Coordinates of C-alpha atoms in Angstrom, one line a residue:
M590 CA 0.0 0.0 0.0
N591 CA 1.5 3.4 -1.0
I592 CA 0.4 6.5 0.8
A593 CA 1.7 9.8 -0.6
H594 CA 1.1 13.5 -0.1
P595 CA -1.1 14.8 -2.9
T596 CA 1.7 16.9 -4.2
A597 CA 4.5 14.5 -3.4
T598 CA 6.9 13.2 -6.0
A599 CA 7.6 9.5 -6.5
A600 CA 10.8 10.0 -4.5
Q601 CA 8.7 11.0 -1.4
Q602 CA 6.5 7.9 -1.3
V603 CA 6.1 5.9 1.9
T604 CA 5.3 2.2 1.7
L605 CA 3.4 0.5 4.5
H606 CA 4.1 -3.1 5.4
E607 CA 2.7 -5.5 8.0
S608 CA 5.3 -4.7 10.7
G609 CA 6.8 -1.5 9.5
L610 CA 7.3 1.0 6.7
T611 CA 9.9 2.0 4.1
L612 CA 10.6 5.5 2.9
P613 CA 13.4 7.2 1.0
L614 CA 16.2 8.9 2.9
P615 CA 19.4 10.5 1.4
G616 CA 21.5 7.7 0.1
Q617 CA 19.0 5.1 1.1
P618 CA 16.1 4.7 -1.4
Q619 CA 14.4 2.1 0.8
A620 CA 15.0 2.7 4.5
Y621 CA 12.9 0.4 6.7
F622 CA 11.5 1.2 10.2
N623 CA 9.6 -1.0 12.6
Y624 CA 6.2 0.2 13.8
H625 CA 7.0 -0.6 17.5
W626 CA 10.2 1.4 17.3
L627 CA 8.4 4.3 15.6
R628 CA 5.5 4.5 18.1
D629 CA 7.8 4.0 21.1
N630 CA 10.1 6.8 19.9
C631 CA 7.5 9.4 18.8
P632 CA 8.9 12.8 19.8
S633 CA 5.8 13.2 22.0
S634 CA 6.8 10.1 24.0
F635 CA 9.4 12.2 25.9
D636 CA 8.7 14.6 28.6
P637 CA 10.4 18.0 27.8
G638 CA 11.1 18.6 31.5
T639 CA 12.6 15.4 32.6
R640 CA 13.8 14.4 29.1
E641 CA 12.7 10.8 29.9
R642 CA 10.3 8.7 28.0
S643 CA 6.8 9.2 29.4
F644 CA 5.0 6.9 27.0
D645 CA 4.8 3.2 28.0
I646 CA 4.5 0.9 25.0
F647 CA 3.7 -2.0 27.4
H648 CA 0.2 -0.5 27.9
L649 CA -0.8 -0.9 24.2
S650 CA -3.4 -3.6 23.9
E651 CA -2.5 -4.3 20.2
A652 CA 0.7 -4.0 18.2
P653 CA 1.0 -0.5 16.7
T654 CA 0.2 -0.2 13.0
A655 CA 0.2 2.9 10.7
R656 CA -3.1 3.8 9.2
A657 CA -1.4 6.4 6.9
A658 CA 2.0 7.9 6.5
L659 CA 3.5 10.6 4.3
I660 CA 6.5 12.9 4.0
E661 CA 5.8 16.5 4.8
G662 CA 8.8 18.8 4.3
Q663 CA 11.6 17.3 6.4
H664 CA 9.3 15.1 8.5
L665 CA 7.8 11.6 8.3
V666 CA 4.2 12.0 9.5
I667 CA 2.3 8.9 10.7
D668 CA -1.4 8.5 11.6
W669 CA -1.7 5.5 13.8
A670 CA -4.5 2.9 13.4
G671 CA -6.9 2.5 16.3
A672 CA -5.7 5.6 18.1
N673 CA -6.2 9.3 17.8
H674 CA -2.4 9.9 17.6
R675 CA -0.1 11.5 15.0
S676 CA 3.7 11.3 15.0
A677 CA 6.1 13.6 13.2
F678 CA 9.7 12.4 12.9
P679 CA 12.5 14.6 11.6
L680 CA 14.1 12.8 8.6
E681 CA 17.5 13.7 10.0
L682 CA 16.7 11.8 13.2
L683 CA 15.5 8.7 11.3
A684 CA 18.7 8.7 9.1
G685 CA 20.8 7.9 12.2
Y686 CA 18.9 4.8 13.0
T687 CA 18.7 2.8 9.8
Q688 CA 21.7 0.5 10.3
G689 CA 21.4 -0.5 13.9
T690 CA 24.5 1.4 15.0
P691 CA 24.9 3.3 18.2
R692 CA 24.4 7.1 18.0
P693 CA 27.6 9.1 17.8
D694 CA 29.2 9.8 21.2
P695 CA 31.2 13.0 21.7
A696 CA 33.1 11.3 24.6
D697 CA 34.3 8.5 22.4
L698 CA 37.6 10.1 21.5
K699 CA 40.5 8.2 20.0
R700 CA 43.2 7.4 22.5
R701 CA 46.7 8.6 22.0
A702 CA 49.5 6.3 23.3
W703 CA 52.5 7.8 25.1
F704 CA 55.8 6.5 26.3
S705 CA 58.6 7.2 28.9
D706 CA 59.5 10.7 27.5
H707 CA 55.9 12.0 28.0
Y708 CA 56.4 13.9 31.3
A709 CA 57.1 17.3 29.8
D710 CA 54.0 17.0 27.6
V711 CA 51.6 15.8 30.3
A712 CA 48.5 18.2 30.2
R713 CA 48.6 20.6 33.1
F714 CA 45.8 22.7 34.6
S715 CA 45.4 25.0 37.5
Q716 CA 43.0 23.9 40.2
P717 CA 41.4 27.4 40.8
D718 CA 40.9 27.7 37.0
L719 CA 39.1 24.3 36.8
L720 CA 36.7 25.4 39.6
S721 CA 35.5 28.4 37.6
N722 CA 36.2 27.8 33.9
H723 CA 34.1 25.3 31.9
S724 CA 36.4 25.5 28.9
A725 CA 39.4 24.4 31.0
V726 CA 37.3 21.5 32.4
T727 CA 36.5 20.5 28.8
R728 CA 40.2 20.4 27.9
W729 CA 41.0 18.5 31.2
I730 CA 38.5 15.8 30.5
E731 CA 39.7 15.6 26.8
A732 CA 43.2 15.0 28.1
L733 CA 42.0 12.2 30.4
L734 CA 40.0 10.6 27.6
V735 CA 42.8 10.8 25.0
E736 CA 45.9 10.4 27.1
G737 CA 44.6 9.1 30.4
V738 CA 46.6 11.4 32.6
A739 CA 46.8 15.1 33.7
I740 CA 48.6 17.0 36.4
I741 CA 46.7 19.7 38.4
T742 CA 48.8 22.5 39.9
D743 CA 48.1 25.2 42.5
M744 CA 46.3 22.8 44.8
P745 CA 45.5 24.2 48.2
D746 CA 47.0 22.3 51.1
S747 CA 43.7 21.1 52.4
D748 CA 41.3 18.1 52.3
A749 CA 38.7 20.4 50.7
G750 CA 41.0 21.2 47.8
L751 CA 40.9 17.6 46.6
T752 CA 37.2 17.3 47.2
D753 CA 36.4 20.4 45.2
L754 CA 38.6 19.2 42.3
A755 CA 37.2 15.7 42.1
Q756 CA 33.6 17.0 42.2
V757 CA 34.2 19.1 39.1
I758 CA 34.0 15.9 37.0
G759 CA 32.0 13.5 39.2
T760 CA 30.9 12.2 42.5
I761 CA 33.6 10.9 44.8
R762 CA 33.3 7.1 44.7
P763 CA 34.1 5.2 47.9
T764 CA 35.9 1.8 47.9
F765 CA 36.4 -0.7 50.6
F766 CA 39.4 1.4 51.7
G767 CA 36.9 4.3 52.4
T768 CA 36.0 7.6 50.7
Y769 CA 39.6 8.8 50.8
F770 CA 42.9 7.1 51.4
D771 CA 46.2 8.5 52.7
V772 CA 49.4 7.3 51.2
K773 CA 52.0 7.6 53.9
T774 CA 53.9 5.4 56.2
H775 CA 51.5 3.6 58.6
I776 CA 52.6 1.9 61.8
N777 CA 50.4 -1.2 61.1
P778 CA 50.0 -1.0 57.3
T779 CA 47.1 -2.9 55.5
N780 CA 48.5 -2.2 52.1
T781 CA 52.0 -2.0 50.5
A782 CA 51.3 1.6 49.5
Y783 CA 51.3 2.5 53.2
T784 CA 54.9 1.5 53.6
A785 CA 58.2 3.0 52.3
A786 CA 58.8 0.0 50.1
A787 CA 58.9 0.1 46.3
L788 CA 55.5 -0.3 44.7
E789 CA 55.3 -2.2 41.4
L790 CA 53.3 -0.9 38.5
H791 CA 49.7 -1.7 39.0
T792 CA 46.1 -0.5 38.7
D793 CA 44.1 0.1 41.9
T794 CA 41.5 -2.0 43.6
P795 CA 41.4 -4.8 41.0
A796 CA 39.5 -7.0 43.6
E797 CA 36.4 -4.8 43.2
E798 CA 33.8 -6.1 40.8
H799 CA 33.9 -2.7 39.1
A800 CA 37.1 -0.9 40.0
P801 CA 36.8 2.9 40.1
G802 CA 37.7 4.6 36.9
I803 CA 39.5 7.9 37.7
Q804 CA 42.1 8.2 40.4
F805 CA 43.3 11.4 42.1
L806 CA 46.6 11.6 44.0
H807 CA 47.1 15.0 45.7
C808 CA 50.7 15.5 46.9
R809 CA 50.6 17.4 50.2
A810 CA 54.2 16.9 51.2
N811 CA 57.2 15.3 49.5
S812 CA 60.7 15.9 51.0
V813 CA 62.0 12.3 51.3
E814 CA 65.0 10.7 49.6
G815 CA 63.7 8.5 46.8
G816 CA 60.1 7.6 46.1
R817 CA 60.0 8.7 42.5
N818 CA 56.7 8.2 40.8
L819 CA 56.5 5.6 38.1
F820 CA 53.7 5.8 35.5
G821 CA 53.0 3.9 32.3
D822 CA 50.4 3.9 29.5
G823 CA 48.8 0.5 29.5
V824 CA 47.3 1.2 26.1
A825 CA 50.8 1.8 24.6
V826 CA 52.2 -1.4 26.1
A827 CA 49.2 -3.6 25.2
N828 CA 49.1 -2.3 21.6
D829 CA 52.7 -3.2 21.2
F830 CA 52.1 -6.5 22.9
R831 CA 49.4 -7.3 20.4
S832 CA 51.9 -6.8 17.6
R833 CA 54.7 -8.6 19.4
D834 CA 52.8 -11.5 20.8
P835 CA 49.3 -11.9 19.2
E836 CA 48.6 -15.3 20.9
G837 CA 49.6 -14.0 24.3
F838 CA 47.5 -10.9 23.7
K839 CA 44.5 -13.1 22.9
L840 CA 44.9 -15.0 26.1
L841 CA 45.2 -11.9 28.3
S842 CA 42.3 -10.1 26.6
E843 CA 39.9 -13.1 26.7
I844 CA 40.5 -15.0 30.0
D845 CA 39.4 -13.7 33.4
I846 CA 41.8 -14.3 36.4
P847 CA 41.1 -13.8 40.1
F848 CA 42.1 -10.8 42.2
Y849 CA 41.6 -10.4 46.0
C850 CA 42.1 -8.0 48.9
E851 CA 41.8 -9.5 52.3
H852 CA 42.2 -8.2 55.9
D853 CA 40.4 -8.5 59.2
S854 CA 37.2 -6.8 58.2
Y855 CA 37.0 -7.4 54.4
D856 CA 37.5 -10.2 51.9
M857 CA 37.1 -8.7 48.4
R858 CA 37.3 -10.9 45.3
S859 CA 36.7 -10.4 41.6
R860 CA 37.6 -11.9 38.2
Q861 CA 39.1 -9.6 35.6
R862 CA 40.8 -9.6 32.2
V863 CA 44.3 -8.2 32.3
I864 CA 43.8 -6.4 28.9
E865 CA 40.5 -4.6 28.5
L866 CA 39.0 -4.0 25.0
D867 CA 36.3 -1.5 24.1
A868 CA 33.3 -1.9 21.9
H869 CA 35.6 -1.2 18.8
G870 CA 38.0 -4.0 19.8
E871 CA 40.6 -1.4 20.7
V872 CA 42.7 -1.6 23.9
S873 CA 41.0 0.6 26.6
G874 CA 43.1 -0.4 29.5
L875 CA 44.4 -2.9 32.0
T876 CA 43.7 -4.6 35.3
I877 CA 46.9 -5.8 36.9
S878 CA 48.4 -5.9 40.3
Q879 CA 50.9 -8.4 41.5
H880 CA 50.2 -7.8 45.2
M881 CA 46.5 -8.3 44.7
L882 CA 46.6 -11.2 42.3
D883 CA 45.0 -14.3 43.8
L884 CA 46.1 -17.8 43.2
I885 CA 45.3 -18.2 39.5
D886 CA 42.7 -21.0 39.4
L887 CA 42.7 -21.8 35.6
P888 CA 43.2 -25.4 34.5
Q889 CA 46.8 -26.3 34.9
Q890 CA 47.2 -27.3 31.3
L891 CA 46.0 -23.8 30.2
L892 CA 48.5 -22.3 32.5
D893 CA 51.2 -23.8 30.3
T894 CA 50.4 -21.0 27.8
Y895 CA 48.8 -18.4 30.0
Y896 CA 51.5 -17.9 32.6
P897 CA 54.3 -17.4 30.1
A898 CA 52.2 -14.8 28.2
F899 CA 51.3 -13.1 31.5
C900 CA 55.0 -12.9 32.5
R901 CA 56.0 -11.7 29.0
F902 CA 53.5 -8.9 29.3
G903 CA 54.5 -8.0 32.9
R904 CA 58.1 -7.7 32.0
M905 CA 57.1 -5.6 29.0
L906 CA 55.3 -3.1 31.3
Q907 CA 58.6 -2.5 33.0
E908 CA 60.7 -1.8 29.9
E909 CA 62.3 1.6 30.0
K910 CA 60.5 2.5 26.7
Y911 CA 57.2 2.7 28.6
V912 CA 58.0 3.9 32.2
M913 CA 57.7 7.6 32.9
R914 CA 59.7 8.6 36.0
F915 CA 59.2 11.9 37.9
T916 CA 58.7 13.4 41.3
L917 CA 55.2 14.7 42.2
N918 CA 55.7 17.9 44.1
A919 CA 53.6 19.3 47.0
G920 CA 50.7 21.3 45.6
E921 CA 50.3 19.0 42.6
C922 CA 47.6 16.4 42.0
I923 CA 48.0 13.8 39.3
V924 CA 44.7 12.5 37.9
F925 CA 44.6 9.4 35.7
D926 CA 42.5 6.7 34.3
N927 CA 42.7 3.7 36.7
H928 CA 41.7 1.3 34.0
R929 CA 44.5 2.5 31.6
I930 CA 47.4 4.0 33.5
V931 CA 49.7 1.7 35.6
H932 CA 51.4 3.5 38.4
G933 CA 53.9 2.7 41.2
R934 CA 56.9 4.3 43.0
A935 CA 60.5 3.6 43.9
G936 CA 61.3 2.9 47.5
Y937 CA 62.1 5.8 49.8
T938 CA 63.8 6.5 53.2
A939 CA 60.9 7.2 55.5
S940 CA 63.2 9.0 58.1
S941 CA 64.6 11.4 55.5
G942 CA 61.6 13.7 55.4
D943 CA 57.8 13.7 54.9
R944 CA 55.8 12.1 52.1
Y945 CA 52.0 12.4 52.1
L946 CA 49.6 11.9 49.2
R947 CA 45.8 11.9 49.7
G948 CA 43.7 10.1 47.2
C949 CA 40.2 9.4 46.0
Y950 CA 38.3 8.2 43.0
T951 CA 35.5 9.1 40.7
D952 CA 34.0 7.0 37.9
R953 CA 34.8 7.2 34.2
A954 CA 31.1 7.0 33.1
E955 CA 30.3 10.1 35.1
M956 CA 33.3 11.9 33.7
R957 CA 32.1 11.1 30.2
S958 CA 28.6 12.3 31.2
T959 CA 30.1 15.6 32.3
Y960 CA 32.0 16.0 29.1
R961 CA 28.9 15.3 26.9
A962 CA 27.0 17.9 28.9
L963 CA 29.8 20.4 28.3
V964 CA 30.2 19.9 24.6
S965 CA 26.7 19.1 23.4
E966 CA 23.1 19.9 24.2
G967 CA 21.7 16.4 24.0
R968 CA 18.6 15.4 22.1
F969 CA 15.8 16.8 24.1
K970 CA 16.9 20.3 25.2
S971 CA 13.9 22.7 24.6

């Protein structure tokens, strides 16, 4: 059945079918749309105030069917059978949903790998500027999305200074260590970080089912001998590992292994993949921590291939090509993607001075949300 506007040309015809309709769109002479999808996503189905869907398709007693449909200007107009309802869809909107692909995401920026010589080029921002300048916040989040790391200067020597900074891009996300953590020498340490010992390259809290995404380390004091910061880009290492050892890469990106964190009042456990891939199949980060790796419980025959690959990758992480070495100074805060950037430190002499870093986390998803709100208006802004 062909329904057309009285003055429409043949190119504007809409054809009705049992479960949907076809219409011409630029570059697609026969674009098909399902009736359920069209009725559910009628522009009137969304409340302009909450921007949420207010129409509930579950309440329809019968499957939606078009009684008539035509193209009017730049809209597809549908009159629905058995209901006093008309829908008008912008053709531009429909064109984005013909192939079953996700809508474009402004926060889906291409990552840029970096290596040991990156310290001078690490993006730097002033904390007071970030608290008042949306443009600076946009550039800061872009640095975290693209390179995974940034250094914030001019930090006040206060707990509130870190809280204010973290809340610019998200809500502070507690872990089983608490809302904040203090990296300094503890008398009865429950974590290697709370000693003066060297700390191997790792990602934080791998024993959590969903480890926090963005880590903040605010340096409040650093006058000790030693203790240089060690940072590496897991994306750079894993990309090179994929070329160097494709079979090992496959093992580490497809098989979950156990991590744990145990003390008197907690026993946290999870299973994670060492190399994380995004929806495009690209490396998005790592989960790795030798001091929180549980006894690997894979079949022993599988370990014949898994363990050598795991060790090859672990040694690769420590190659000079990848490890950025520097000293974080008092008044600086390093912010980084905890699912991408591995970090550690050299050992230091606790009696030689004072070393104190205060840390917290926010989530990557909330950071991306903040970025989208800064750079776009969304679909439903009136």
